[in-house]
Amino acid sequence: MARRYTRGGRPFAFAQASVDAGEVVFGSRTALAEWAGSHRSQITRAAKGQEIGGEAGWRVAGLAAVVTALLGIYEADAVAGWMHGANPHLRDRRPLDVLAEGDVAAVMAAVQAARTGAYA
């Protein structure tokens, strides 16, 4: 069962940040839900503070972590392009595809490489 949080709580802030991160990358909650493997209503509930469980929750949480790190390097439009583009540090796979497989660590390593200017 999903938990609900008050607006002032940290879990609420995380749920909202996760949805915001998805909107940076996908432009809509519908596209975020499709990528995460959930229904759009789950994303809407997350924006109101309800936790997303299961694999969809893991994907959205991982996406939020990566987008937060990338926003420290790039503008929002560039973040979306980075996430959708082939990345040599990920064997020319898209970061979104690697995240969908559950490999947050590999994508964060690619973010670190981008931050330091490392070449693949």
Tab-separated table of N, CA and C in Angstrom:
chain	number	residue	atom	x	y	z
A	1	MET	N	0.836	-1.180	0.000
A	1	MET	CA	0.000	0.000	0.000
A	1	MET	C	0.882	1.245	0.000
A	2	ALA	N	0.556	2.197	-0.806
A	2	ALA	CA	1.329	3.428	-0.903
A	2	ALA	C	1.069	4.308	0.312
A	3	ARG	N	2.107	5.027	0.703
A	3	ARG	CA	1.990	5.928	1.841
A	3	ARG	C	1.726	7.342	1.346
A	4	ARG	N	1.028	8.103	2.173
A	4	ARG	CA	0.777	9.517	1.871
A	4	ARG	C	1.560	10.358	2.869
A	5	TYR	N	1.987	11.491	2.403
A	5	TYR	CA	2.774	12.384	3.234
A	5	TYR	C	2.182	13.783	3.194
A	6	THR	N	2.502	14.549	4.193
A	6	THR	CA	2.053	15.939	4.203
A	6	THR	C	2.968	16.763	3.308
A	7	ARG	N	2.489	17.916	2.920
A	7	ARG	CA	3.258	18.782	2.026
A	7	ARG	C	4.590	19.222	2.628
A	8	GLY	N	4.676	19.336	3.934
A	8	GLY	CA	5.910	19.807	4.540
A	8	GLY	C	6.963	18.728	4.709
A	9	GLY	N	6.606	17.465	4.500
A	9	GLY	CA	7.525	16.370	4.749
A	9	GLY	C	8.522	16.144	3.629
A	10	ARG	N	9.669	15.580	3.981
A	10	ARG	CA	10.710	15.299	3.001
A	10	ARG	C	10.268	14.287	1.963
A	11	PRO	N	9.577	13.204	2.337
A	11	PRO	CA	9.129	12.270	1.304
A	11	PRO	C	8.223	12.938	0.271
A	12	PHE	N	7.397	13.891	0.714
A	12	PHE	CA	6.571	14.614	-0.256
A	12	PHE	C	7.466	15.364	-1.223
A	13	ALA	N	8.461	16.045	-0.690
A	13	ALA	CA	9.369	16.817	-1.539
A	13	ALA	C	10.070	15.907	-2.531
A	14	PHE	N	10.456	14.711	-2.089
A	14	PHE	CA	11.112	13.770	-2.996
A	14	PHE	C	10.154	13.297	-4.080
A	15	ALA	N	8.929	12.995	-3.712
A	15	ALA	CA	7.946	12.554	-4.702
A	15	ALA	C	7.720	13.642	-5.740
A	16	GLN	N	7.572	14.878	-5.299
A	16	GLN	CA	7.375	15.996	-6.226
A	16	GLN	C	8.605	16.195	-7.099
A	17	ALA	N	9.802	16.119	-6.507
A	17	ALA	CA	11.033	16.287	-7.276
A	17	ALA	C	11.173	15.195	-8.330
A	18	SER	N	10.732	13.996	-8.002
A	18	SER	CA	10.788	12.895	-8.962
A	18	SER	C	9.910	13.179	-10.168
A	19	VAL	N	8.721	13.676	-9.922
A	19	VAL	CA	7.808	14.026	-11.018
A	19	VAL	C	8.379	15.194	-11.816
A	20	ASP	N	8.913	16.185	-11.124
A	20	ASP	CA	9.520	17.329	-11.816
A	20	ASP	C	10.677	16.879	-12.707
A	21	ALA	N	11.502	15.968	-12.205
A	21	ALA	CA	12.618	15.448	-12.998
A	21	ALA	C	12.108	14.751	-14.252
A	22	GLY	N	11.057	13.984	-14.102
A	22	GLY	CA	10.472	13.310	-15.255
A	22	GLY	C	9.946	14.280	-16.282
A	23	GLU	N	9.382	15.378	-15.822
A	23	GLU	CA	8.866	16.384	-16.754
A	23	GLU	C	9.999	17.105	-17.479
A	24	VAL	N	11.161	17.263	-16.836
A	24	VAL	CA	12.324	17.848	-17.508
A	24	VAL	C	12.735	16.962	-18.682
A	25	VAL	N	12.754	15.661	-18.453
A	25	VAL	CA	13.239	14.723	-19.461
A	25	VAL	C	12.194	14.407	-20.521
A	26	PHE	N	10.960	14.207	-20.108
A	26	PHE	CA	9.927	13.729	-21.031
A	26	PHE	C	8.957	14.805	-21.495
A	27	GLY	N	8.855	15.885	-20.765
A	27	GLY	CA	7.951	16.953	-21.150
A	27	GLY	C	6.517	16.760	-20.698
A	28	SER	N	6.170	15.554	-20.249
A	28	SER	CA	4.799	15.314	-19.784
A	28	SER	C	4.779	14.161	-18.791
A	29	ARG	N	3.773	14.171	-17.958
A	29	ARG	CA	3.589	13.076	-16.999
A	29	ARG	C	3.179	11.793	-17.706
A	30	THR	N	2.465	11.920	-18.801
A	30	THR	CA	2.041	10.740	-19.557
A	30	THR	C	3.254	9.989	-20.092
A	31	ALA	N	4.193	10.716	-20.686
A	31	ALA	CA	5.401	10.083	-21.219
A	31	ALA	C	6.253	9.497	-20.092
A	32	LEU	N	6.332	10.187	-18.955
A	32	LEU	CA	7.056	9.664	-17.794
A	32	LEU	C	6.434	8.354	-17.333
A	33	ALA	N	5.121	8.320	-17.220
A	33	ALA	CA	4.430	7.106	-16.776
A	33	ALA	C	4.677	5.955	-17.738
A	34	GLU	N	4.627	6.229	-19.020
A	34	GLU	CA	4.862	5.181	-20.020
A	34	GLU	C	6.268	4.614	-19.874
A	35	TRP	N	7.268	5.487	-19.738
A	35	TRP	CA	8.646	5.035	-19.576
A	35	TRP	C	8.823	4.235	-18.281
A	36	ALA	N	8.197	4.700	-17.206
A	36	ALA	CA	8.346	4.047	-15.901
A	36	ALA	C	7.578	2.736	-15.811
A	37	GLY	N	6.637	2.529	-16.721
A	37	GLY	CA	5.828	1.315	-16.676
A	37	GLY	C	4.687	1.422	-15.686
A	38	SER	N	4.155	2.623	-15.540
A	38	SER	CA	3.043	2.828	-14.614
A	38	SER	C	1.928	3.581	-15.328
A	39	HIS	N	0.863	3.797	-14.627
A	39	HIS	CA	-0.253	4.574	-15.167
A	39	HIS	C	-0.030	6.042	-14.817
A	40	ARG	N	-0.504	6.935	-15.665
A	40	ARG	CA	-0.339	8.371	-15.422
A	40	ARG	C	-0.921	8.790	-14.076
A	41	SER	N	-1.966	8.121	-13.634
A	41	SER	CA	-2.568	8.481	-12.344
A	41	SER	C	-1.593	8.247	-11.193
A	42	GLN	N	-0.708	7.249	-11.325
A	42	GLN	CA	0.305	7.029	-10.289
A	42	GLN	C	1.257	8.216	-10.222
A	43	ILE	N	1.618	8.738	-11.374
A	43	ILE	CA	2.517	9.889	-11.424
A	43	ILE	C	1.823	11.113	-10.830
A	44	THR	N	0.559	11.281	-11.141
A	44	THR	CA	-0.211	12.392	-10.580
A	44	THR	C	-0.287	12.272	-9.063
A	45	ARG	N	-0.512	11.057	-8.561
A	45	ARG	CA	-0.549	10.860	-7.104
A	45	ARG	C	0.817	11.128	-6.481
A	46	ALA	N	1.885	10.757	-7.177
A	46	ALA	CA	3.228	11.033	-6.658
A	46	ALA	C	3.465	12.532	-6.552
A	47	ALA	N	2.951	13.283	-7.511
A	47	ALA	CA	3.092	14.741	-7.463
A	47	ALA	C	2.368	15.329	-6.261
A	48	LYS	N	1.402	14.578	-5.732
A	48	LYS	CA	0.657	15.023	-4.551
A	48	LYS	C	1.203	14.411	-3.267
A	49	GLY	N	2.300	13.651	-3.369
A	49	GLY	CA	2.953	13.138	-2.177
A	49	GLY	C	2.847	11.662	-1.923
A	50	GLN	N	2.250	10.907	-2.826
A	50	GLN	CA	2.114	9.468	-2.614
A	50	GLN	C	3.295	8.748	-3.249
A	51	GLU	N	3.847	7.822	-2.521
A	51	GLU	CA	4.985	7.053	-2.988
A	51	GLU	C	4.589	6.144	-4.154
A	52	ILE	N	5.475	6.019	-5.128
A	52	ILE	CA	5.293	5.050	-6.211
A	52	ILE	C	6.079	3.811	-5.808
A	53	GLY	N	5.445	2.678	-5.802
A	53	GLY	CA	6.120	1.458	-5.391
A	53	GLY	C	6.657	0.654	-6.558
A	54	GLY	N	7.319	-0.432	-6.229
A	54	GLY	CA	7.778	-1.393	-7.215
A	54	GLY	C	8.836	-0.858	-8.164
A	55	GLU	N	8.927	-1.520	-9.311
A	55	GLU	CA	9.919	-1.153	-10.315
A	55	GLU	C	9.714	0.264	-10.835
A	56	ALA	N	8.467	0.672	-10.998
A	56	ALA	CA	8.199	2.031	-11.482
A	56	ALA	C	8.764	3.058	-10.503
A	57	GLY	N	8.601	2.805	-9.217
A	57	GLY	CA	9.138	3.709	-8.210
A	57	GLY	C	10.650	3.788	-8.260
A	58	TRP	N	11.297	2.640	-8.457
A	58	TRP	CA	12.755	2.606	-8.556
A	58	TRP	C	13.222	3.389	-9.782
A	59	ARG	N	12.542	3.200	-10.907
A	59	ARG	CA	12.927	3.915	-12.128
A	59	ARG	C	12.791	5.430	-11.946
A	60	VAL	N	11.674	5.853	-11.383
A	60	VAL	CA	11.433	7.291	-11.213
A	60	VAL	C	12.416	7.884	-10.200
A	61	ALA	N	12.716	7.158	-9.135
A	61	ALA	CA	13.683	7.640	-8.144
A	61	ALA	C	15.076	7.751	-8.760
A	62	GLY	N	15.462	6.753	-9.540
A	62	GLY	CA	16.754	6.804	-10.225
A	62	GLY	C	16.827	7.962	-11.199
A	63	LEU	N	15.745	8.163	-11.934
A	63	LEU	CA	15.677	9.280	-12.875
A	63	LEU	C	15.847	10.606	-12.143
A	64	ALA	N	15.194	10.751	-10.996
A	64	ALA	CA	15.297	11.990	-10.217
A	64	ALA	C	16.734	12.240	-9.772
A	65	ALA	N	17.421	11.196	-9.334
A	65	ALA	CA	18.808	11.350	-8.892
A	65	ALA	C	19.704	11.790	-10.044
A	66	VAL	N	19.536	11.164	-11.193
A	66	VAL	CA	20.364	11.494	-12.354
A	66	VAL	C	20.070	12.908	-12.848
A	67	VAL	N	18.805	13.250	-12.967
A	67	VAL	CA	18.439	14.585	-13.457
A	67	VAL	C	18.942	15.660	-12.497
A	68	THR	N	18.838	15.425	-11.209
A	68	THR	CA	19.339	16.388	-10.230
A	68	THR	C	20.835	16.621	-10.424
A	69	ALA	N	21.584	15.540	-10.614
A	69	ALA	CA	23.027	15.674	-10.845
A	69	ALA	C	23.309	16.412	-12.154
A	70	LEU	N	22.574	16.080	-13.202
A	70	LEU	CA	22.795	16.716	-14.505
A	70	LEU	C	22.456	18.202	-14.497
A	71	LEU	N	21.454	18.597	-13.719
A	71	LEU	CA	21.091	20.014	-13.653
A	71	LEU	C	22.192	20.861	-13.016
A	72	GLY	N	23.122	20.219	-12.330
A	72	GLY	CA	24.294	20.916	-11.815
A	72	GLY	C	25.342	21.167	-12.887
A	73	ILE	N	25.167	20.533	-14.054
A	73	ILE	CA	26.127	20.649	-15.154
A	73	ILE	C	25.527	21.381	-16.353
A	74	TYR	N	24.289	21.031	-16.694
A	74	TYR	CA	23.645	21.504	-17.921
A	74	TYR	C	22.338	22.236	-17.631
A	75	GLU	N	21.866	22.966	-18.629
A	75	GLU	CA	20.524	23.552	-18.599
A	75	GLU	C	19.499	22.437	-18.815
A	76	ALA	N	18.257	22.685	-18.456
A	76	ALA	CA	17.206	21.662	-18.534
A	76	ALA	C	17.044	21.089	-19.941
A	77	ASP	N	17.093	21.924	-20.970
A	77	ASP	CA	16.948	21.417	-22.339
A	77	ASP	C	18.075	20.460	-22.700
A	78	ALA	N	19.286	20.772	-22.257
A	78	ALA	CA	20.426	19.901	-22.530
A	78	ALA	C	20.315	18.589	-21.757
A	79	VAL	N	19.739	18.638	-20.567
A	79	VAL	CA	19.542	17.416	-19.778
A	79	VAL	C	18.645	16.446	-20.538
A	80	ALA	N	17.560	16.952	-21.096
A	80	ALA	CA	16.657	16.090	-21.865
A	80	ALA	C	17.394	15.462	-23.038
A	81	GLY	N	18.183	16.244	-23.754
A	81	GLY	CA	18.953	15.710	-24.874
A	81	GLY	C	19.964	14.669	-24.437
A	82	TRP	N	20.630	14.917	-23.310
A	82	TRP	CA	21.618	13.979	-22.778
A	82	TRP	C	20.957	12.648	-22.436
A	83	MET	N	19.801	12.709	-21.824
A	83	MET	CA	19.103	11.487	-21.413
A	83	MET	C	18.590	10.679	-22.605
A	84	HIS	N	18.213	11.350	-23.685
A	84	HIS	CA	17.655	10.669	-24.857
A	84	HIS	C	18.722	10.262	-25.872
A	85	GLY	N	19.942	10.778	-25.740
A	85	GLY	CA	20.982	10.525	-26.727
A	85	GLY	C	21.851	9.329	-26.377
A	86	ALA	N	22.492	8.773	-27.396
A	86	ALA	CA	23.446	7.675	-27.183
A	86	ALA	C	24.640	8.218	-26.399
A	87	ASN	N	25.147	7.420	-25.469
A	87	ASN	CA	26.236	7.866	-24.609
A	87	ASN	C	27.397	6.880	-24.709
A	88	PRO	N	28.588	7.344	-25.110
A	88	PRO	CA	29.724	6.433	-25.257
A	88	PRO	C	30.139	5.764	-23.941
A	89	HIS	N	29.879	6.399	-22.807
A	89	HIS	CA	30.212	5.798	-21.512
A	89	HIS	C	29.252	4.667	-21.147
A	90	LEU	N	28.173	4.557	-21.888
A	90	LEU	CA	27.179	3.495	-21.662
A	90	LEU	C	27.128	2.560	-22.871
A	91	ARG	N	28.267	2.413	-23.549
A	91	ARG	CA	28.381	1.577	-24.761
A	91	ARG	C	27.365	2.013	-25.814
A	92	ASP	N	27.248	3.313	-25.982
A	92	ASP	CA	26.363	3.945	-26.964
A	92	ASP	C	24.883	3.647	-26.752
A	93	ARG	N	24.526	3.311	-25.527
A	93	ARG	CA	23.106	3.169	-25.183
A	93	ARG	C	22.596	4.495	-24.644
A	94	ARG	N	21.292	4.684	-24.689
A	94	ARG	CA	20.685	5.889	-24.124
A	94	ARG	C	20.620	5.756	-22.602
A	95	PRO	N	20.952	6.814	-21.866
A	95	PRO	CA	20.826	6.754	-20.410
A	95	PRO	C	19.430	6.323	-19.958
A	96	LEU	N	18.388	6.750	-20.662
A	96	LEU	CA	17.027	6.344	-20.290
A	96	LEU	C	16.846	4.835	-20.371
A	97	ASP	N	17.444	4.207	-21.366
A	97	ASP	CA	17.320	2.760	-21.508
A	97	ASP	C	18.077	2.028	-20.405
A	98	VAL	N	19.254	2.545	-20.056
A	98	VAL	CA	20.047	1.935	-18.987
A	98	VAL	C	19.318	2.085	-17.649
A	99	LEU	N	18.736	3.251	-17.406
A	99	LEU	CA	17.943	3.446	-16.184
A	99	LEU	C	16.736	2.516	-16.151
A	100	ALA	N	16.079	2.347	-17.277
A	100	ALA	CA	14.908	1.466	-17.332
A	100	ALA	C	15.282	0.033	-16.979
A	101	GLU	N	16.534	-0.348	-17.246
A	101	GLU	CA	17.027	-1.677	-16.872
A	101	GLU	C	17.399	-1.744	-15.394
A	102	GLY	N	17.415	-0.597	-14.717
A	102	GLY	CA	17.695	-0.560	-13.284
A	102	GLY	C	19.127	-0.240	-12.914
A	103	ASP	N	19.972	0.114	-13.885
A	103	ASP	CA	21.386	0.359	-13.602
A	103	ASP	C	21.656	1.845	-13.363
A	104	VAL	N	21.236	2.314	-12.215
A	104	VAL	CA	21.428	3.718	-11.843
A	104	VAL	C	22.917	4.033	-11.720
A	105	ALA	N	23.696	3.093	-11.190
A	105	ALA	CA	25.126	3.331	-10.971
A	105	ALA	C	25.859	3.610	-12.279
A	106	ALA	N	25.545	2.874	-13.332
A	106	ALA	CA	26.212	3.094	-14.621
A	106	ALA	C	25.890	4.477	-15.169
A	107	VAL	N	24.648	4.894	-15.035
A	107	VAL	CA	24.261	6.217	-15.539
A	107	VAL	C	24.921	7.309	-14.704
A	108	MET	N	24.983	7.130	-13.395
A	108	MET	CA	25.647	8.129	-12.555
A	108	MET	C	27.140	8.196	-12.873
A	109	ALA	N	27.759	7.072	-13.225
A	109	ALA	CA	29.163	7.089	-13.644
A	109	ALA	C	29.320	7.898	-14.933
A	110	ALA	N	28.366	7.789	-15.841
A	110	ALA	CA	28.394	8.581	-17.074
A	110	ALA	C	28.199	10.066	-16.766
A	111	VAL	N	27.366	10.375	-15.785
A	111	VAL	CA	27.190	11.770	-15.357
A	111	VAL	C	28.511	12.300	-14.808
A	112	GLN	N	29.168	11.508	-13.994
A	112	GLN	CA	30.462	11.909	-13.431
A	112	GLN	C	31.480	12.140	-14.544
A	113	ALA	N	31.476	11.287	-15.551
A	113	ALA	CA	32.381	11.466	-16.686
A	113	ALA	C	32.077	12.775	-17.416
A	114	ALA	N	30.809	13.091	-17.578
A	114	ALA	CA	30.422	14.350	-18.224
A	114	ALA	C	30.866	15.541	-17.379
A	115	ARG	N	30.731	15.406	-16.078
A	115	ARG	CA	31.099	16.496	-15.170
A	115	ARG	C	32.595	16.780	-15.216
A	116	THR	N	33.397	15.730	-15.317
A	116	THR	CA	34.853	15.901	-15.296
A	116	THR	C	35.451	16.056	-16.685
A	117	GLY	N	34.632	15.875	-17.724
A	117	GLY	CA	35.128	16.007	-19.091
A	117	GLY	C	35.875	14.791	-19.591
A	118	ALA	N	35.654	13.638	-18.975
A	118	ALA	CA	36.327	12.403	-19.391
A	118	ALA	C	35.797	11.938	-20.741
A	119	TYR	N	36.679	11.349	-21.512
A	119	TYR	CA	36.297	10.813	-22.818
A	119	TYR	C	36.224	9.305	-22.749
A	120	ALA	N	35.302	8.736	-23.512
A	120	ALA	CA	35.145	7.273	-23.526
A	120	ALA	C	36.058	6.669	-24.564
